[in-house]
Amino acid sequence: MILDTVIYGEITLFNLLQVLFILIIAAILAKVVVLNIRRSLKDKLRKDHLEILVKAVYYTIIGVAVISVLPILGVNPSGFLVAGGIAGLVIGFASQKIVANLISGVFLVVERPVKIGDQINIGDVSGIVVDIHIISTIIRTFDGLYVRVPNEKVFTSSITNFVGNVARRFEYEVGISYSDDVDKASEVIIKVIEEHPFALKNPAPQVFVDRLGESAVVLRVRIWAPSTEWFGVRMELLWKIKKALEEEGIKVPFPQRVVWLRDEPSR
Amino acid sequence: MNITFSFKHGERIINKFLEFNILEVFYVFGIYDIPLRMEREFTLSVEERGENFVYRRESGDEIVEKMLLAGDGKLLVNPVEPLNKPKEITPLLLIEFQKPVVIEPGAKRKIFLKFPIEIGVFISGGKKLEVMDIFTIARQKYTLYGDVSTGKICRYWKSDVYPSIPEADPVREGILELRFENLSRGWVEVTRAVFNAYGMKIYYSDSMVSMRGNMRILGEGTAETYFSNSPLEKGMKKAVELYTARRLAISTKFLMEAGL
């Protein structure tokens, strides 16, 4: 019979089909379990925690299936474990980069310098962390590009997490005319900031004269906002400040130079 | 035909057209059959459009319009946890006291504060209740409690401290009864209270929206806050909660560790 055909050693085609069948069933089972975990825990766990749980369950099921089919293929798992040390060394040398990425992935999950959904900068890549796989991290750049960064690079690079702290500060420079009242301008700016819900009450915003410029008295405006909202606040407030100043009759001057023409007495 | 209700906090108008049927009226808060129309500092209406309805709400510069593909249904308007507008970014509400409260060691005392109101509009059909719209006419402001690294973003509200239940416009402000229990050995000065929305229990009547909060002062700069699930006055209805503890390991209390 064709199923009894020996492939190698004592392994027949039937054994191979058995292995294939078990692995396919395990893969389907893993997918179904993962889908159900996602459905039932979607509202109960944070997205990044859920992703870690889902991956752990998925790889556990696949791992158990792989170990369970080893005896069918004539491989004794206990012997495999004994040989694991030597095999690990061999595989380690052969696939150093992959193992480095894998270990970095594990450390990323444990140390968690970045989470799924964080806005980060790694090297020359800035964007939102979409997923953290075992050997790579997926980032969607702010202009919508898909970037896969190996975990080793993520782990060894300096990471800037824009939402690592709950609040962040941004600044404007606002120039007003030398003839305008600085105190009044500061009041107007503070009032505009006060009216914005996400310009934080505490730490309080600051408005102060930063320098006396060539054409304007330059006010520095410092505002704190929730890290998740700061860019929206930054985009909205500057124009509102400009409009509010103009409504109060305070000019935002453009660069200018006063030229005095001296009347030379005729000779 | 217009029906005008007058009460101590001002005048409220609910335009009730002949074909409109209002089952139960708690001024703004309550359960209504659709179609309906409400006018106050905001306008809220559900009008028939062919076989369907159009929900429209105007408040300030914000206009929300939604098509309701429903034969009939009821509209529930009630106060919800004030942490959704302009965007849900935190489940914490910080109330700063207009004047500090100083509490003697071992004392159990209560004060009254005001908190901002957000109005939730729910549509019900069959046995399902779905939030359709949330809005507020109260001021929206956020703040940071604690430092930038370990602190928490909170919805901010400043309130005077009252010895008894103050008057408040229920569409704009609710009344929070805050019971202090000073478990520390010294006098403690409290200038603010931070509450977790996941524990909020809001009740409403025709003239008041209320919550009952507690603060257990554990030390000079530490306190635990939580809510009691009971109305401030008899006959008040319980509001539908948006912040239910659906997530695993979500606490309904808040530990104030960054100062009182």
mmCIF file of C-alpha atoms in Angstrom, chain B residues 5-254:
data_model
loop_
_atom_site.group_PDB
_atom_site.id
_atom_site.type_symbol
_atom_site.label_atom_id
_atom_site.label_comp_id
_atom_site.label_asym_id
_atom_site.label_seq_id
_atom_site.Cartn_x
_atom_site.Cartn_y
_atom_site.Cartn_z
ATOM 1 C CA PHE B 5 -41.864 74.570 32.773
ATOM 2 C CA SER B 6 -40.680 77.028 35.357
ATOM 3 C CA PHE B 7 -38.649 76.116 38.362
ATOM 4 C CA LYS B 8 -36.256 77.703 40.775
ATOM 5 C CA HIS B 9 -33.157 77.370 38.612
ATOM 6 C CA GLY B 10 -34.594 79.139 35.626
ATOM 7 C CA GLU B 11 -36.944 78.604 32.775
ATOM 8 C CA ARG B 12 -36.940 75.565 30.627
ATOM 9 C CA ILE B 13 -38.952 75.018 27.491
ATOM 10 C CA ILE B 14 -39.875 71.726 26.019
ATOM 11 C CA ASN B 15 -41.640 72.164 22.738
ATOM 12 C CA LYS B 16 -44.272 69.529 22.615
ATOM 13 C CA PHE B 17 -46.016 69.223 19.349
ATOM 14 C CA LEU B 18 -49.437 67.621 19.185
ATOM 15 C CA GLU B 19 -48.197 64.347 17.766
ATOM 16 C CA PHE B 20 -45.339 64.097 20.268
ATOM 17 C CA ASN B 21 -45.831 61.876 23.227
ATOM 18 C CA ILE B 22 -43.799 62.439 26.356
ATOM 19 C CA LEU B 23 -44.213 59.569 28.790
ATOM 20 C CA GLU B 24 -42.229 60.719 31.751
ATOM 21 C CA VAL B 25 -40.662 64.120 32.133
ATOM 22 C CA PHE B 26 -37.828 64.951 34.512
ATOM 23 C CA TYR B 27 -37.405 68.300 32.783
ATOM 24 C CA VAL B 28 -34.376 67.380 30.732
ATOM 25 C CA PHE B 29 -33.506 64.024 32.246
ATOM 26 C CA GLY B 30 -35.917 61.161 31.709
ATOM 27 C CA ILE B 31 -37.384 58.735 29.213
ATOM 28 C CA TYR B 32 -39.121 60.064 26.138
ATOM 29 C CA ASP B 33 -41.040 58.584 23.245
ATOM 30 C CA ILE B 34 -39.853 59.811 19.876
ATOM 31 C CA PRO B 35 -40.357 62.175 18.106
ATOM 32 C CA LEU B 36 -39.565 64.987 20.529
ATOM 33 C CA ARG B 37 -37.979 68.398 20.781
ATOM 34 C CA MET B 38 -36.180 70.061 23.706
ATOM 35 C CA GLU B 39 -34.800 73.554 23.859
ATOM 36 C CA ARG B 40 -32.593 75.061 26.483
ATOM 37 C CA GLU B 41 -28.940 76.126 26.274
ATOM 38 C CA PHE B 42 -28.967 73.324 23.767
ATOM 39 C CA THR B 43 -31.477 72.037 21.261
ATOM 40 C CA LEU B 44 -32.227 68.354 21.014
ATOM 41 C CA SER B 45 -34.764 66.849 18.667
ATOM 42 C CA VAL B 46 -35.829 63.619 17.049
ATOM 43 C CA GLU B 47 -37.978 64.323 14.008
ATOM 44 C CA GLU B 48 -39.766 61.985 11.678
ATOM 45 C CA ARG B 49 -38.243 61.768 8.207
ATOM 46 C CA GLY B 50 -40.295 59.376 6.069
ATOM 47 C CA GLU B 51 -40.302 56.012 7.789
ATOM 48 C CA ASN B 52 -37.259 56.879 9.882
ATOM 49 C CA PHE B 53 -36.152 59.549 12.320
ATOM 50 C CA VAL B 54 -33.439 62.157 12.432
ATOM 51 C CA TYR B 55 -31.698 62.925 15.714
ATOM 52 C CA ARG B 56 -30.259 66.429 15.910
ATOM 53 C CA ARG B 57 -28.508 68.188 18.752
ATOM 54 C CA GLU B 58 -27.025 71.651 18.842
ATOM 55 C CA SER B 59 -24.976 73.031 21.725
ATOM 56 C CA GLY B 60 -22.444 75.798 21.383
ATOM 57 C CA ASP B 61 -20.675 75.375 18.068
ATOM 58 C CA GLU B 62 -21.281 71.657 17.994
ATOM 59 C CA ILE B 63 -23.994 70.140 15.813
ATOM 60 C CA VAL B 64 -24.642 66.409 15.784
ATOM 61 C CA GLU B 65 -27.076 64.838 13.354
ATOM 62 C CA LYS B 66 -27.793 61.133 13.083
ATOM 63 C CA MET B 67 -30.276 59.107 11.075
ATOM 64 C CA LEU B 68 -32.226 56.624 13.176
ATOM 65 C CA LEU B 69 -33.359 53.630 11.173
ATOM 66 C CA ALA B 70 -35.981 52.580 13.666
ATOM 67 C CA GLY B 71 -39.757 52.209 13.651
ATOM 68 C CA ASP B 72 -40.119 53.474 17.170
ATOM 69 C CA GLY B 73 -38.071 53.545 20.315
ATOM 70 C CA LYS B 74 -37.490 55.528 23.424
ATOM 71 C CA LEU B 75 -34.927 58.159 24.157
ATOM 72 C CA LEU B 76 -33.275 58.186 27.561
ATOM 73 C CA VAL B 77 -31.589 61.430 28.547
ATOM 74 C CA ASN B 78 -29.580 61.258 31.743
ATOM 75 C CA PRO B 79 -26.412 62.600 33.336
ATOM 76 C CA VAL B 80 -23.313 60.495 32.740
ATOM 77 C CA GLU B 81 -19.803 60.480 34.175
ATOM 78 C CA PRO B 82 -18.256 63.861 33.226
ATOM 79 C CA LEU B 83 -15.233 62.427 31.443
ATOM 80 C CA ASN B 84 -16.216 62.063 27.811
ATOM 81 C CA LYS B 85 -15.936 65.550 26.336
ATOM 82 C CA PRO B 86 -14.349 66.785 24.189
ATOM 83 C CA LYS B 87 -12.737 63.333 24.063
ATOM 84 C CA GLU B 88 -12.407 60.447 26.475
ATOM 85 C CA ILE B 89 -8.769 60.564 27.587
ATOM 86 C CA THR B 90 -8.946 59.748 31.280
ATOM 87 C CA PRO B 91 -11.270 58.113 33.791
ATOM 88 C CA LEU B 92 -10.256 60.534 36.578
ATOM 89 C CA LEU B 93 -12.023 63.661 37.821
ATOM 90 C CA LEU B 94 -10.122 66.170 39.953
ATOM 91 C CA ILE B 95 -12.141 68.691 41.944
ATOM 92 C CA GLU B 96 -10.108 71.563 43.322
ATOM 93 C CA PHE B 97 -11.605 73.272 46.364
ATOM 94 C CA GLN B 98 -12.067 77.025 46.254
ATOM 95 C CA LYS B 99 -10.827 77.095 49.840
ATOM 96 C CA PRO B 100 -8.860 74.384 51.664
ATOM 97 C CA VAL B 101 -10.585 72.111 54.158
ATOM 98 C CA VAL B 102 -8.711 71.371 57.381
ATOM 99 C CA ILE B 103 -9.742 68.209 59.212
ATOM 100 C CA GLU B 104 -8.881 67.222 62.760
ATOM 101 C CA PRO B 105 -7.379 63.785 63.487
ATOM 102 C CA GLY B 106 -9.899 60.971 63.719
ATOM 103 C CA ALA B 107 -12.759 63.203 62.515
ATOM 104 C CA LYS B 108 -15.630 62.119 60.276
ATOM 105 C CA ARG B 109 -17.113 65.134 58.563
ATOM 106 C CA LYS B 110 -18.881 65.909 55.318
ATOM 107 C CA ILE B 111 -18.968 68.804 52.888
ATOM 108 C CA PHE B 112 -20.733 69.454 49.600
ATOM 109 C CA LEU B 113 -19.063 70.271 46.313
ATOM 110 C CA LYS B 114 -20.235 70.772 42.758
ATOM 111 C CA PHE B 115 -19.130 68.660 39.808
ATOM 112 C CA PRO B 116 -19.597 69.130 36.047
ATOM 113 C CA ILE B 117 -22.437 67.418 34.243
ATOM 114 C CA GLU B 118 -22.295 65.651 30.916
ATOM 115 C CA ILE B 119 -25.556 64.602 29.352
ATOM 116 C CA GLY B 120 -25.889 61.210 27.740
ATOM 117 C CA VAL B 121 -28.567 60.497 25.154
ATOM 118 C CA PHE B 122 -29.419 56.814 24.842
ATOM 119 C CA ILE B 123 -31.692 55.110 22.366
ATOM 120 C CA SER B 124 -33.545 52.007 23.411
ATOM 121 C CA GLY B 125 -35.220 49.435 21.234
ATOM 122 C CA GLY B 126 -36.151 45.926 22.264
ATOM 123 C CA LYS B 127 -34.122 45.387 25.381
ATOM 124 C CA LYS B 128 -30.985 47.110 24.092
ATOM 125 C CA LEU B 129 -29.800 50.507 25.263
ATOM 126 C CA GLU B 130 -27.179 52.274 23.176
ATOM 127 C CA VAL B 131 -25.471 55.583 23.799
ATOM 128 C CA MET B 132 -26.145 57.849 20.848
ATOM 129 C CA ASP B 133 -24.711 61.172 21.925
ATOM 130 C CA ILE B 134 -22.926 62.830 24.826
ATOM 131 C CA PHE B 135 -22.652 66.556 25.297
ATOM 132 C CA THR B 136 -22.050 69.169 27.942
ATOM 133 C CA ILE B 137 -22.631 72.823 28.514
ATOM 134 C CA ALA B 138 -20.227 72.850 31.458
ATOM 135 C CA ARG B 139 -16.677 74.125 31.029
ATOM 136 C CA GLN B 140 -14.210 71.483 29.875
ATOM 137 C CA LYS B 141 -10.690 71.542 31.237
ATOM 138 C CA TYR B 142 -8.034 68.962 32.041
ATOM 139 C CA THR B 143 -5.123 68.957 34.445
ATOM 140 C CA LEU B 144 -2.271 66.819 35.687
ATOM 141 C CA TYR B 145 -2.345 65.279 39.152
ATOM 142 C CA GLY B 146 1.169 64.420 40.300
ATOM 143 C CA ASP B 147 4.354 64.815 38.277
ATOM 144 C CA VAL B 148 4.880 64.437 34.550
ATOM 145 C CA SER B 149 6.396 60.937 34.771
ATOM 146 C CA THR B 150 4.075 59.206 37.217
ATOM 147 C CA GLY B 151 1.080 61.558 37.420
ATOM 148 C CA LYS B 152 -2.377 61.157 35.978
ATOM 149 C CA ILE B 153 -4.324 63.313 33.573
ATOM 150 C CA CYS B 154 -7.641 64.311 35.155
ATOM 151 C CA ARG B 155 -10.741 66.230 34.148
ATOM 152 C CA TYR B 156 -10.524 69.475 36.115
ATOM 153 C CA TRP B 157 -13.260 71.265 38.010
ATOM 154 C CA LYS B 158 -13.072 73.978 40.620
ATOM 155 C CA SER B 159 -15.788 74.092 43.231
ATOM 156 C CA ASP B 160 -16.642 76.122 46.256
ATOM 157 C CA VAL B 161 -17.007 74.161 49.489
ATOM 158 C CA TYR B 162 -20.532 74.131 50.942
ATOM 159 C CA PRO B 163 -21.658 73.063 54.428
ATOM 160 C CA SER B 164 -25.111 72.048 53.110
ATOM 161 C CA ILE B 165 -26.631 71.106 49.753
ATOM 162 C CA PRO B 166 -26.203 74.154 47.497
ATOM 163 C CA GLU B 167 -28.448 75.132 44.629
ATOM 164 C CA ALA B 168 -27.184 74.097 41.221
ATOM 165 C CA ASP B 169 -28.464 74.010 37.679
ATOM 166 C CA PRO B 170 -28.824 70.235 37.143
ATOM 167 C CA VAL B 171 -28.011 70.495 33.462
ATOM 168 C CA ARG B 172 -24.682 72.143 34.212
ATOM 169 C CA GLU B 173 -23.580 71.051 37.703
ATOM 170 C CA GLY B 174 -24.253 68.217 40.092
ATOM 171 C CA ILE B 175 -23.899 68.028 43.870
ATOM 172 C CA LEU B 176 -21.236 65.830 45.399
ATOM 173 C CA GLU B 177 -21.520 64.945 49.046
ATOM 174 C CA LEU B 178 -17.981 64.223 50.216
ATOM 175 C CA ARG B 179 -17.497 62.428 53.509
ATOM 176 C CA PHE B 180 -14.052 62.677 55.069
ATOM 177 C CA GLU B 181 -12.617 60.190 57.475
ATOM 178 C CA ASN B 182 -9.260 61.271 58.841
ATOM 179 C CA LEU B 183 -7.434 58.117 59.877
ATOM 180 C CA SER B 184 -4.121 59.916 60.314
ATOM 181 C CA ARG B 185 -2.740 61.160 63.616
ATOM 182 C CA GLY B 186 -2.519 64.800 62.635
ATOM 183 C CA TRP B 187 -4.542 67.658 61.254
ATOM 184 C CA VAL B 188 -4.802 67.424 57.474
ATOM 185 C CA GLU B 189 -5.431 70.147 54.911
ATOM 186 C CA VAL B 190 -7.263 69.017 51.796
ATOM 187 C CA THR B 191 -7.363 71.211 48.686
ATOM 188 C CA ARG B 192 -8.546 68.716 46.072
ATOM 189 C CA ALA B 193 -10.108 65.337 45.530
ATOM 190 C CA VAL B 194 -9.535 62.902 42.678
ATOM 191 C CA PHE B 195 -12.217 60.352 41.793
ATOM 192 C CA ASN B 196 -12.304 57.306 39.557
ATOM 193 C CA ALA B 197 -15.123 57.268 36.996
ATOM 194 C CA TYR B 198 -15.343 53.491 37.215
ATOM 195 C CA GLY B 199 -16.862 53.856 40.673
ATOM 196 C CA MET B 200 -19.170 56.818 40.027
ATOM 197 C CA LYS B 201 -22.790 56.358 41.031
ATOM 198 C CA ILE B 202 -24.834 59.250 39.680
ATOM 199 C CA TYR B 203 -28.445 59.831 40.728
ATOM 200 C CA TYR B 204 -30.840 62.409 39.345
ATOM 201 C CA SER B 205 -34.213 63.959 40.036
ATOM 202 C CA ASP B 206 -36.099 66.844 38.484
ATOM 203 C CA SER B 207 -34.050 69.399 40.369
ATOM 204 C CA MET B 208 -30.747 67.792 41.205
ATOM 205 C CA VAL B 209 -27.985 65.486 40.022
ATOM 206 C CA SER B 210 -25.926 63.961 42.794
ATOM 207 C CA MET B 211 -23.150 61.609 43.832
ATOM 208 C CA ARG B 212 -21.963 60.529 47.261
ATOM 209 C CA GLY B 213 -18.199 60.290 47.570
ATOM 210 C CA ASN B 214 -15.885 59.327 50.398
ATOM 211 C CA MET B 215 -12.312 60.224 51.207
ATOM 212 C CA ARG B 216 -10.368 58.162 53.711
ATOM 213 C CA ILE B 217 -7.297 60.158 54.678
ATOM 214 C CA LEU B 218 -4.519 57.691 55.342
ATOM 215 C CA GLY B 219 -1.684 60.121 55.968
ATOM 216 C CA GLU B 220 -0.639 63.718 55.442
ATOM 217 C CA GLY B 221 -0.415 63.422 51.677
ATOM 218 C CA THR B 222 -2.331 60.236 50.972
ATOM 219 C CA ALA B 223 -6.024 59.430 50.744
ATOM 220 C CA GLU B 224 -8.318 56.919 49.148
ATOM 221 C CA THR B 225 -11.479 58.023 47.377
ATOM 222 C CA TYR B 226 -14.512 55.979 46.419
ATOM 223 C CA PHE B 227 -18.243 56.336 45.903
ATOM 224 C CA SER B 228 -21.290 55.126 47.789
ATOM 225 C CA ASN B 229 -24.089 53.626 45.761
ATOM 226 C CA SER B 230 -26.980 55.568 47.265
ATOM 227 C CA PRO B 231 -28.892 58.723 46.332
ATOM 228 C CA LEU B 232 -28.475 62.000 48.156
ATOM 229 C CA GLU B 233 -32.247 62.334 48.536
ATOM 230 C CA LYS B 234 -35.081 59.846 48.445
ATOM 231 C CA GLY B 235 -36.792 59.269 45.121
ATOM 232 C CA MET B 236 -33.774 60.017 42.943
ATOM 233 C CA LYS B 237 -33.233 57.798 39.900
ATOM 234 C CA LYS B 238 -29.979 56.058 39.141
ATOM 235 C CA ALA B 239 -28.295 57.206 35.942
ATOM 236 C CA VAL B 240 -27.095 54.736 33.337
ATOM 237 C CA GLU B 241 -23.359 54.212 33.772
ATOM 238 C CA LEU B 242 -20.908 54.432 30.881
ATOM 239 C CA TYR B 243 -17.850 53.514 32.931
ATOM 240 C CA THR B 244 -18.722 50.041 34.065
ATOM 241 C CA ALA B 245 -15.814 47.919 35.307
ATOM 242 C CA ARG B 246 -15.819 45.721 32.217
ATOM 243 C CA ARG B 247 -12.055 45.369 32.131
ATOM 244 C CA LEU B 248 -10.238 42.918 34.302
ATOM 245 C CA ALA B 249 -8.459 44.324 37.337
ATOM 246 C CA ILE B 250 -10.083 47.744 37.082
ATOM 247 C CA SER B 251 -10.335 49.452 40.442
ATOM 248 C CA THR B 252 -13.324 51.600 41.321
ATOM 249 C CA LYS B 253 -11.309 53.487 43.943
ATOM 250 C CA PHE B 254 -8.492 55.994 43.565
#
